[in-house]
Amino acid sequence: MKAIKLSVPIFFILFSAVFLIASFNLPKASLGNPNAPIYFPAGLSIIMLIFSIIYLFQELKKLDKENKYIKQMLSGRTPKLIGFTILLGVIYAFVFDRIGFLYSTILYLGGLLFYINGIKKWLVNIIVTVAFSFLSWYAFSVLLGVSLP
Amino acid sequence: MRKFGMIAILFLLLFMTACSSGASSSDEYPSKNLEIVAPASPGGGWDLTARSVENVLSGQSLVEENINVVNKPGGGGEVGWKYLESKDSHSLAINSSLVLTNNLLGQSEMTYEGFTPIATLATEWQSLAVPPDSEYESSKELLEAIKEDPASIKIGVGPGLGNDDHLSLVQAASEFGIDPSQLNFLVYEGGGDVVTALLGGHVDAVTTSLSEVKDQYLADKLNILAVSSDKPVEGIEDVPTWTDQGIDLVFPHWRGIMGPPDMTEEEIAYWDEKLSEMVETEEWQEVLENNDWEGFYKNSEETKAFMDEQHNLYKTLIEDSGLIK
Amino acid sequence: MDGSSFMEGLFISLEPMNILWIIIGGFLGTIVGMLPGLGPATAVAVLIPVTFGMEPVSAIILMAAIYYGAMYGGSRSSILINTPGDGSAIAATFDGYPMAKKGQAGEALAISAVASFIGGLIAVVGFIFLAEPLANFALEFGPAEYFLLMLLTLSAIVALSIGKMVKGFLAMMLGLTLSTVGIDTQTGVYRFTMDIPHLSEGIDFLIVIIGVYAIGEVLYNLLTIDQEKKEKKKVGKVWFTKEQWKRSKWPILRSGPIGFLIGVLPGAGGSIASMISYTTEKQISKKPEEFGEGAPEGLAAPESANNAASVGAMIPLLTMGIPGSGTTAVMLGALIMLGLRPGPLLFEQQPETAWALVNSMFIGNIALIIINILLVGLLVKILDTPAKVLYPIIVLLAFIGTYTLSYSTIDFFLLLIFGFFGLFLKVMDFPLAPLVLALIVGGEMEQNFRKALLSSDGSLDIFFSSGVSIVLFALTVASLLYPLIFKFFKRRNQAKKTDRISKSS
């Protein structure tokens, strides 16, 4: 719980630090002021760094205070649900171009529904999956002419 | 019940592989649906070119096979052309000078030589415009003023340095003996923004496509000092070309079409035939007219030579511009 | 204004075929507006092949109907599932979603539709009488003025974050930093693209919206998905109460003109218009503490503004041929294909076409309010869908919407990253709007600042050199100081209360 609470300010600190370093390593402009592209991002990351440090202290001060959302996030099957949704999303991104929109969507939506809604409601899951996948494919690919793989 | 799902999915997968291996076993080109890649989002210039070509080819039954326009935007054409590289000869892509400049500017590894030139289709011309009440009434006067003090003349350009709008003026400037890297450019998001900036008096001159400023000129909202065409442009014959004013410069802003690497002679010949027919149709003429384009058709062979020539030109221009050192 | 061509335009727009196109366009716009990621730009773009066979005047009527139809639709998903369909619908989540949570979904949908309608009408009337002078007014905006307008928007965002200033600032800074990714327009330098060609055009703010709002919201709801109660949710009536109308009436009438004016400026658009009108209403309200908790005026104001802005955006398009937003840029391309060239000559050469469009916007807004009121009853049913089915579907819609942005699966990874990040921000009680809005205005802000300095040879005087810029600067300062004054008064009030209750909680 404390780790999660601190992860956000630490993320911001790291992000702004990395961004600051990256800003100074930007290629110089060959026309006009060579440093012109650097000022804005560098300035932003410095301000962001200052604010994230303030924020870190703010969080440190109330570290022991309960945050019910984090509690929920770590309880029961929630972490698994979140992980599963994201993992399937990554898989979806990888297979989308390869096996095409229709099949990958059926896999992703079906997988999500079976996992979240439970296997007991398999009929609803299958109907929703197939109906949604076909309808969306039809609407985009056929009616609107969007080129889906 | 879970098994059911698995079996169903397996079936689907099988079905899919069966489908994808079914096609492509005929010797007559084209043997399946054709594809034109627009390396831009729907609604952009390349997209409209692709859709116009598709529309005329299919609408006039010049090509029997289905033609699909596929949008692959990103990286100034890079994404779409990379996609084309991986396809077979049933895919073509729209291109423009960016296919040369991306590489010359060091933004892309791909070169134009990695593709099969098919045709050059149409061109627009570039223009140099000033506000109507500007003290400069000819391009010479403006260039003189720039020569005197390059920083004093703010020139609007969009959407990025290294494009034809920018480089056409670079060429004009170096022809006139000005160091183009000293030009004071303000870069706007797009051609439209450049014109607004000029109308609002926020820049002293703009270099942009003629179509962006032609109507404004006809409505007396601005003055065009020069066009980059070889002869006066229809509708605005009173605007002088660069050559008329003694500056040796004809600068087309062309669009063309190219195929993936390693297309066979027959395949190239097929497109030479179809596209040369296409550019003769009334429908294509209408497309040209609506877009303020000019016919600029070159077949595959001419296009190949043209590309080599353009490549050398752009190489010099980009070096002159000071964009790369 | 030219009376006879105005009438001629009216008759053209009243042709049955054109009325049909208005209705189709409005309906389609409402639908795409509702879906995350799918916006009017995409809808207009995919319809280009359809318009090939159409009369140019019908095509422009259809495309415009999609555009303002999407403004009606955008807020639907903001209200119902806290997921704006587009940048201009973000402000509708601030109070629309809390209203739905309080069981007033029906009222919220109805009042936002009416607000959009009135905002749209105000703007159409404004269009008829003020098109020409406003187009000239828009030309006054140079780099310095644009920079100040963006600054004003940012200060509006800051004002939103009262109470969690540090978090609001951090989110805003993050949005601004992300806006620097991509090619630097002024110099052509590639910034933070990590050699991914896809990133050279920057991070599309729509991906961030879909990520932090749609995916983030779904993940957030997964926290409590197993504790969901079986009982039917309250959705409220399909019409609003007299009390709600009384509170919204003036905000709607005030925000319409604000939105219209901002819409006329090329490049500003609905997101900025709705944001500025929201903060304005919050700042002049007698009950600012109710904003964000489901105040009807907090929903009505931005809704009126963004629809008015979409009408305003037609002015630079029609009078100068200059697209003021992504959608109008696509429209311009399509119209040129059809041989209709919007620009300074349009009102001279084809006045009836221009006036047909203006009149069609009248009819279109009437059609849209009918469509949207009828849809209220249907839409609130979405809330009856079991969450366990609804959320997976939203995830998939988010993916599809993302794909239509640039047809690349790289965006899917960005989407997931922002989704996961959005969950953390929500859990840690960060405001999301500053992140997205800063990303929307950040790029323009930096580039205009630099352009302004380039054109003034580095002198800062350019930011105070015109009447417009001085007004914008004053507004920004006022908007920044206001929270301080507000805080001061609140403290005094609290001090008084503490006196009475003797112990504060």
PDB file of C-alpha atoms in Angstrom, chain A residues 29-32 97 99 103 106-107 114-115 119 122 126 145 147, chain B residues 1-2 9 12 15-16 69-71 161 181 321-325:
ATOM      1  CA  ALA A  29      18.890  23.183 -34.311  1.00  0.00           C
ATOM      2  CA  SER A  30      20.844  23.946 -37.452  1.00  0.00           C
ATOM      3  CA  LEU A  31      18.858  27.094 -38.235  1.00  0.00           C
ATOM      4  CA  GLY A  32      18.339  30.035 -35.918  1.00  0.00           C
ATOM      5  CA  ASP A  97      -2.192  -6.892 -37.713  1.00  0.00           C
ATOM      6  CA  ILE A  99      -4.712 -12.316 -37.687  1.00  0.00           C
ATOM      7  CA  TYR A 103     -10.575 -12.702 -34.996  1.00  0.00           C
ATOM      8  CA  ILE A 106     -13.405 -11.984 -30.838  1.00  0.00           C
ATOM      9  CA  LEU A 107     -10.460 -13.350 -28.866  1.00  0.00           C
ATOM     10  CA  PHE A 114     -15.232 -14.914 -19.771  1.00  0.00           C
ATOM     11  CA  TYR A 115     -12.753 -13.718 -17.231  1.00  0.00           C
ATOM     12  CA  ILE A 119     -17.807 -18.815 -17.197  1.00  0.00           C
ATOM     13  CA  TRP A 122     -21.132 -18.273 -21.164  1.00  0.00           C
ATOM     14  CA  ILE A 126     -20.576 -15.585 -26.537  1.00  0.00           C
ATOM     15  CA  GLY A 145     -14.861   1.886 -45.496  1.00  0.00           C
ATOM     16  CA  SER A 147      -9.380  -0.176 -43.782  1.00  0.00           C
TER      17      SER A 147
ATOM     18  CA  MET B   1     -18.157 -25.213 -21.428  1.00  0.00           C
ATOM     19  CA  ARG B   2     -14.768 -23.630 -21.641  1.00  0.00           C
ATOM     20  CA  ILE B   9     -11.505 -20.449 -31.603  1.00  0.00           C
ATOM     21  CA  LEU B  12     -11.714 -19.891 -36.562  1.00  0.00           C
ATOM     22  CA  PHE B  15     -10.488 -21.096 -41.266  1.00  0.00           C
ATOM     23  CA  MET B  16      -8.343 -18.023 -41.337  1.00  0.00           C
ATOM     24  CA  VAL B  69      -7.414   2.763 -50.502  1.00  0.00           C
ATOM     25  CA  VAL B  70      -5.458   1.997 -47.348  1.00  0.00           C
ATOM     26  CA  ASN B  71      -4.433   4.772 -44.968  1.00  0.00           C
ATOM     27  CA  LEU B 161      11.050  23.159 -42.930  1.00  0.00           C
ATOM     28  CA  SER B 181      20.274  29.695 -44.360  1.00  0.00           C
ATOM     29  CA  SER B 321      19.159  25.614 -46.863  1.00  0.00           C
ATOM     30  CA  GLY B 322      21.366  25.003 -43.861  1.00  0.00           C
ATOM     31  CA  LEU B 323      19.007  22.376 -42.478  1.00  0.00           C
ATOM     32  CA  ILE B 324      21.786  19.825 -42.290  1.00  0.00           C
ATOM     33  CA  LYS B 325      25.402  20.593 -41.723  1.00  0.00           C
TER      34      LYS B 325
END
